[in-house]
Tab-separated table of C-alpha atoms in Angstrom:
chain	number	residue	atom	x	y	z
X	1	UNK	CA	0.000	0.000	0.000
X	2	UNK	CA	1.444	3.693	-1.387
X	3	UNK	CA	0.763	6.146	1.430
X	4	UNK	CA	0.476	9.755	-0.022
X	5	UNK	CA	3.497	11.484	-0.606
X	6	UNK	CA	5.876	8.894	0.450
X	7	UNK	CA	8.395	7.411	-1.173
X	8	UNK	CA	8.307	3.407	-2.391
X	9	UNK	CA	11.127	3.012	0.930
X	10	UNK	CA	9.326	4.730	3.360
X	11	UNK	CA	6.205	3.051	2.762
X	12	UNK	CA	7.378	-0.746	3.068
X	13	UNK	CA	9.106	0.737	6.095
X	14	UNK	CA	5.693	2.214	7.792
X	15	UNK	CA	4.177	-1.213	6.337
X	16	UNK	CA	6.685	-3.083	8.180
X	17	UNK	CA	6.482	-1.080	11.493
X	18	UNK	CA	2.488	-1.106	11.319
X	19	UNK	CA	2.589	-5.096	10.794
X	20	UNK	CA	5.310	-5.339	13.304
X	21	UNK	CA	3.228	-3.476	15.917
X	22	UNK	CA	-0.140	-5.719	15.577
X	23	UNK	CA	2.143	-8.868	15.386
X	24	UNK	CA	3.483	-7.797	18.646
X	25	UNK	CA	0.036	-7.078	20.208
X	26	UNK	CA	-0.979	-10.916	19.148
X	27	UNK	CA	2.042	-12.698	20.124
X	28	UNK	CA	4.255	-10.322	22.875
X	29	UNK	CA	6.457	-12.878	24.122
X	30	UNK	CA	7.188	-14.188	20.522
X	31	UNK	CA	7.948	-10.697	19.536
X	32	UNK	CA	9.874	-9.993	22.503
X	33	UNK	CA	12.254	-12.805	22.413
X	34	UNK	CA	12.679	-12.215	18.743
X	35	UNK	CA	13.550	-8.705	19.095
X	36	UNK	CA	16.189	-9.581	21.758
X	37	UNK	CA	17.404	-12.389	19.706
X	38	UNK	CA	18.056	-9.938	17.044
X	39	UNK	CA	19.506	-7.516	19.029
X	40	UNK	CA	21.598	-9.190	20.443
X	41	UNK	CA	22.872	-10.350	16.880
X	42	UNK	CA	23.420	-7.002	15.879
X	43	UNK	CA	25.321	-5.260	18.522
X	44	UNK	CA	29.267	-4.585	18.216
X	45	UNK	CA	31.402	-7.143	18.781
X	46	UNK	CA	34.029	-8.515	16.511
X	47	UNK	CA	32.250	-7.363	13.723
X	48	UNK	CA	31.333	-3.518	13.281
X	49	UNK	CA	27.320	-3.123	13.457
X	50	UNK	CA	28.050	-1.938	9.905
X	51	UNK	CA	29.825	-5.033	9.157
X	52	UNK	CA	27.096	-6.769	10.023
X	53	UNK	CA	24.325	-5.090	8.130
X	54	UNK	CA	26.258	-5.542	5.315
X	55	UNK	CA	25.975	-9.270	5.589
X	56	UNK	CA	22.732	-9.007	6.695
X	57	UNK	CA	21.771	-6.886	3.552
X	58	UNK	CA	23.546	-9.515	0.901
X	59	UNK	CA	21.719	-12.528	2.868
X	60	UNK	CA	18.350	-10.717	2.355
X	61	UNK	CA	18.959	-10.457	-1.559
X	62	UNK	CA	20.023	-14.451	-1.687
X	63	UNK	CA	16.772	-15.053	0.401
X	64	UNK	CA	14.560	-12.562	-1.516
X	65	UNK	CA	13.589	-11.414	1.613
X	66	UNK	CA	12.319	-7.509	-0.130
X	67	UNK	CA	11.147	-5.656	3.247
X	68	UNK	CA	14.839	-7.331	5.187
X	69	UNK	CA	16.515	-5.648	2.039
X	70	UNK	CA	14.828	-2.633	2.486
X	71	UNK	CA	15.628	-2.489	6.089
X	72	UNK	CA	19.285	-3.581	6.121
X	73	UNK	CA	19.826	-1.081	3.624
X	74	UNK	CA	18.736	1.679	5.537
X	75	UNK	CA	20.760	-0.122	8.452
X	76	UNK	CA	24.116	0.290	6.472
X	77	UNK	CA	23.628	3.746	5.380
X	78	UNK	CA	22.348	4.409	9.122
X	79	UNK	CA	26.019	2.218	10.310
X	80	UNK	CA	27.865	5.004	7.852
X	81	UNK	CA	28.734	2.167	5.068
X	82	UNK	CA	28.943	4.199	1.643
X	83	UNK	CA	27.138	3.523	-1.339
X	84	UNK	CA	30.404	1.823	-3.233
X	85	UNK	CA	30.575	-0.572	0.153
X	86	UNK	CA	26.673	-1.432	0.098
X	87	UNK	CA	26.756	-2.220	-3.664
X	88	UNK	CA	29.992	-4.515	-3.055
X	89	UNK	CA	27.931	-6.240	-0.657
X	90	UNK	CA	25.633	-6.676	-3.118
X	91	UNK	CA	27.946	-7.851	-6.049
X	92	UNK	CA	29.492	-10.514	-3.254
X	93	UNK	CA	25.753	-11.485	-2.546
X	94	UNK	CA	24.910	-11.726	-6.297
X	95	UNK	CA	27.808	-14.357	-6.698
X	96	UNK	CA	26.354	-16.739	-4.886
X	97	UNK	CA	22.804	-15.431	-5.386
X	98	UNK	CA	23.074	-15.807	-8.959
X	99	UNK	CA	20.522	-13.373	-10.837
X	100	UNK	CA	17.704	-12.748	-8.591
X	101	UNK	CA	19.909	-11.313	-6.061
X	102	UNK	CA	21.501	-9.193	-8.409
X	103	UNK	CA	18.045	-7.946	-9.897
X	104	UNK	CA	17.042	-6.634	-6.630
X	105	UNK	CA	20.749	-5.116	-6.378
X	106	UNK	CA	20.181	-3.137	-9.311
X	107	UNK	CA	16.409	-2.136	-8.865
X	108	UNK	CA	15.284	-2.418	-4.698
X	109	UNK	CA	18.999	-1.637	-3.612
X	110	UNK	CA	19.843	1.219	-5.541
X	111	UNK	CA	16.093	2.971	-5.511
X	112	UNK	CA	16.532	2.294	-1.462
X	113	UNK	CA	19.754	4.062	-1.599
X	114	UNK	CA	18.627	7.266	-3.541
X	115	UNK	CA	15.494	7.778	-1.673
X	116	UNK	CA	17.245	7.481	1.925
X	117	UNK	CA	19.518	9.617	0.416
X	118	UNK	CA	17.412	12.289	-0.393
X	119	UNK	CA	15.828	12.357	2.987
X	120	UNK	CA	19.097	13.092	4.980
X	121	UNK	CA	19.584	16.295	2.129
């Protein structure tokens, strides 16, 4: 669903964080322990967080996953990974994604890119 004056990104975002919010009133604990779980994933350690949204961005285009790719590219631009690093995720993703992930590397990706980019200018 296109919400008025908002961009393709922003609107699977508000999608995401509306179905997010009545999954969590259904199923709290499930939610709750999820959350953690990923938090927990995604904190600095070894890797950078940015290191790690990265990956998380390139396994999202080898699982198709549209809303994760979304969302973990915001998360790398958000980390401070540039544009060259996010689309070299993407080629490395690609390689063993074959075409489908890079489809979604040169369409999803790169629209994702240019209209987060255009809302921090």
């Amino acid at each position: 669903m296109q919400h008025e004056g908002r961009t393709s990104t922003e609107t699977a975002l508000l999608n995401y964080k509306t179905g997010i919010g009545q999954f969590t009133q259904k199923l709290p604990e499930v939610a709750r322990a999820f959350n953690a779980f990923t938090e927990a994933c995604f904190e600095e350690g070894s890797l950078s967080k940015k290191d790690k949204q990265l990956i998380a961005l390139g396994i999202s285009l080898v699982a198709q996953d549209e809303y994760c790719m979304i969302y973990h590219t915001k998360g790398c631009l958000d980390q401070g990974a540039s544009e060259q690093e996010v689309l070299e995720a993407c080629g490395v993703a690609a390689a063993f994604g074959g075409g489908a992930a890079m489809s979604q590397a040169v369409t999803l990706v790169q629209e994702c890119i240019q209209e987060l980019n255009q809302q921090t200018h």
